[in-house]
């Protein structure tokens, strides 16, 4: 063990003439511990929330979409589907039609975002069928006792609640395409409610309705064309890579959209929140670092005579600087390690036992989610140690600059 480190450890453990200095040292360790633990817990919780939102979003939407640059309907989609199914990482492809309309029940009417899908292939692209909590994903002709057959429709849970309808009820939809075209009557169709879906994402549950592709084509007047194609990949993180392949192999008239690009504001805002939390909680570590700085300044004043003795015995300026740098760094290391252990332990306990619950009428999940990432631990640990080291440099340099003769005369 280098003698500089040995002396630093002795200084750290020895009783001070002024007990106040020891108190500040303990406060510094506690401050760094709290800051590091809080950073780990908060970032892990935000990672967990992001994971839950992403899993719910990908449960009703695809990993990757392909649309036309001019937003016009896609007529030649059958050949494109075959081409896409041969690409690496692509597991399933399905066409879809999107449109806007006015949906009306006996009691209420409201705007609706209409989505036409092929039920047999769409279930391979999304997990919509798993999110149906009442009824079933039946979009073909369905009949009720004593009533004619009508195409089926699946509504978002909140939308069905606002319309005051249940499975088996009839609703009408008017396409906005017809409503805003001069001289043309709006296209009106009747449907029978066959189920509700609930994702936990308000923008889906409150506004979306699913019908068959053929019904959506009639309402939106797209003929045999579709809005685009949606794909499921073997790994959603490969969406950007597959999108680049599509840009290189397909004509310029087509545009791939990844799951991040479909909801840019949501995921960008979550990243901003993570950085904001990181910066705010780093202030706790900074306060502790200032305590390290002030502690070492007072220690150098208290140990001035000892510094003079060490210098007279042959210790160099760099050795004196190392002693006090080591002392400050040891405070940082101790606080950081304690913070890492406490943060990991609390996060792990939450993962296993789910001590902290959330009100289900406000949040989409019933417990506080936690997702610990190694990179977060490394980044937080390095940042805390770096701040502690920088805080120790100034008083260490001041101690090294003391004149040995003047230091020996110091009382």
PDB file of C-alpha atoms in Angstrom, residues 46 50 264-278:
ATOM      1  CA  UNK A  46     -38.389   5.863 -15.361  1.00  0.00           C
ATOM      2  CA  UNK A  50     -40.847   3.647 -20.486  1.00  0.00           C
ATOM      3  CA  UNK A 264     -42.004  10.848 -31.405  1.00  0.00           C
ATOM      4  CA  UNK A 265     -43.350  13.252 -28.788  1.00  0.00           C
ATOM      5  CA  UNK A 266     -44.094  10.541 -26.224  1.00  0.00           C
ATOM      6  CA  UNK A 267     -40.663   8.895 -26.240  1.00  0.00           C
ATOM      7  CA  UNK A 268     -38.780  12.202 -26.647  1.00  0.00           C
ATOM      8  CA  UNK A 269     -40.590  13.615 -23.603  1.00  0.00           C
ATOM      9  CA  UNK A 270     -39.705  10.555 -21.521  1.00  0.00           C
ATOM     10  CA  UNK A 271     -36.020  11.014 -22.407  1.00  0.00           C
ATOM     11  CA  UNK A 272     -36.213  14.701 -21.427  1.00  0.00           C
ATOM     12  CA  UNK A 273     -37.757  13.719 -18.079  1.00  0.00           C
ATOM     13  CA  UNK A 274     -34.916  11.249 -17.431  1.00  0.00           C
ATOM     14  CA  UNK A 275     -32.263  13.882 -18.102  1.00  0.00           C
ATOM     15  CA  UNK A 276     -34.103  16.463 -15.988  1.00  0.00           C
ATOM     16  CA  UNK A 277     -34.271  14.015 -13.073  1.00  0.00           C
ATOM     17  CA  UNK A 278     -30.587  13.173 -13.513  1.00  0.00           C
TER      18      UNK A 278
END
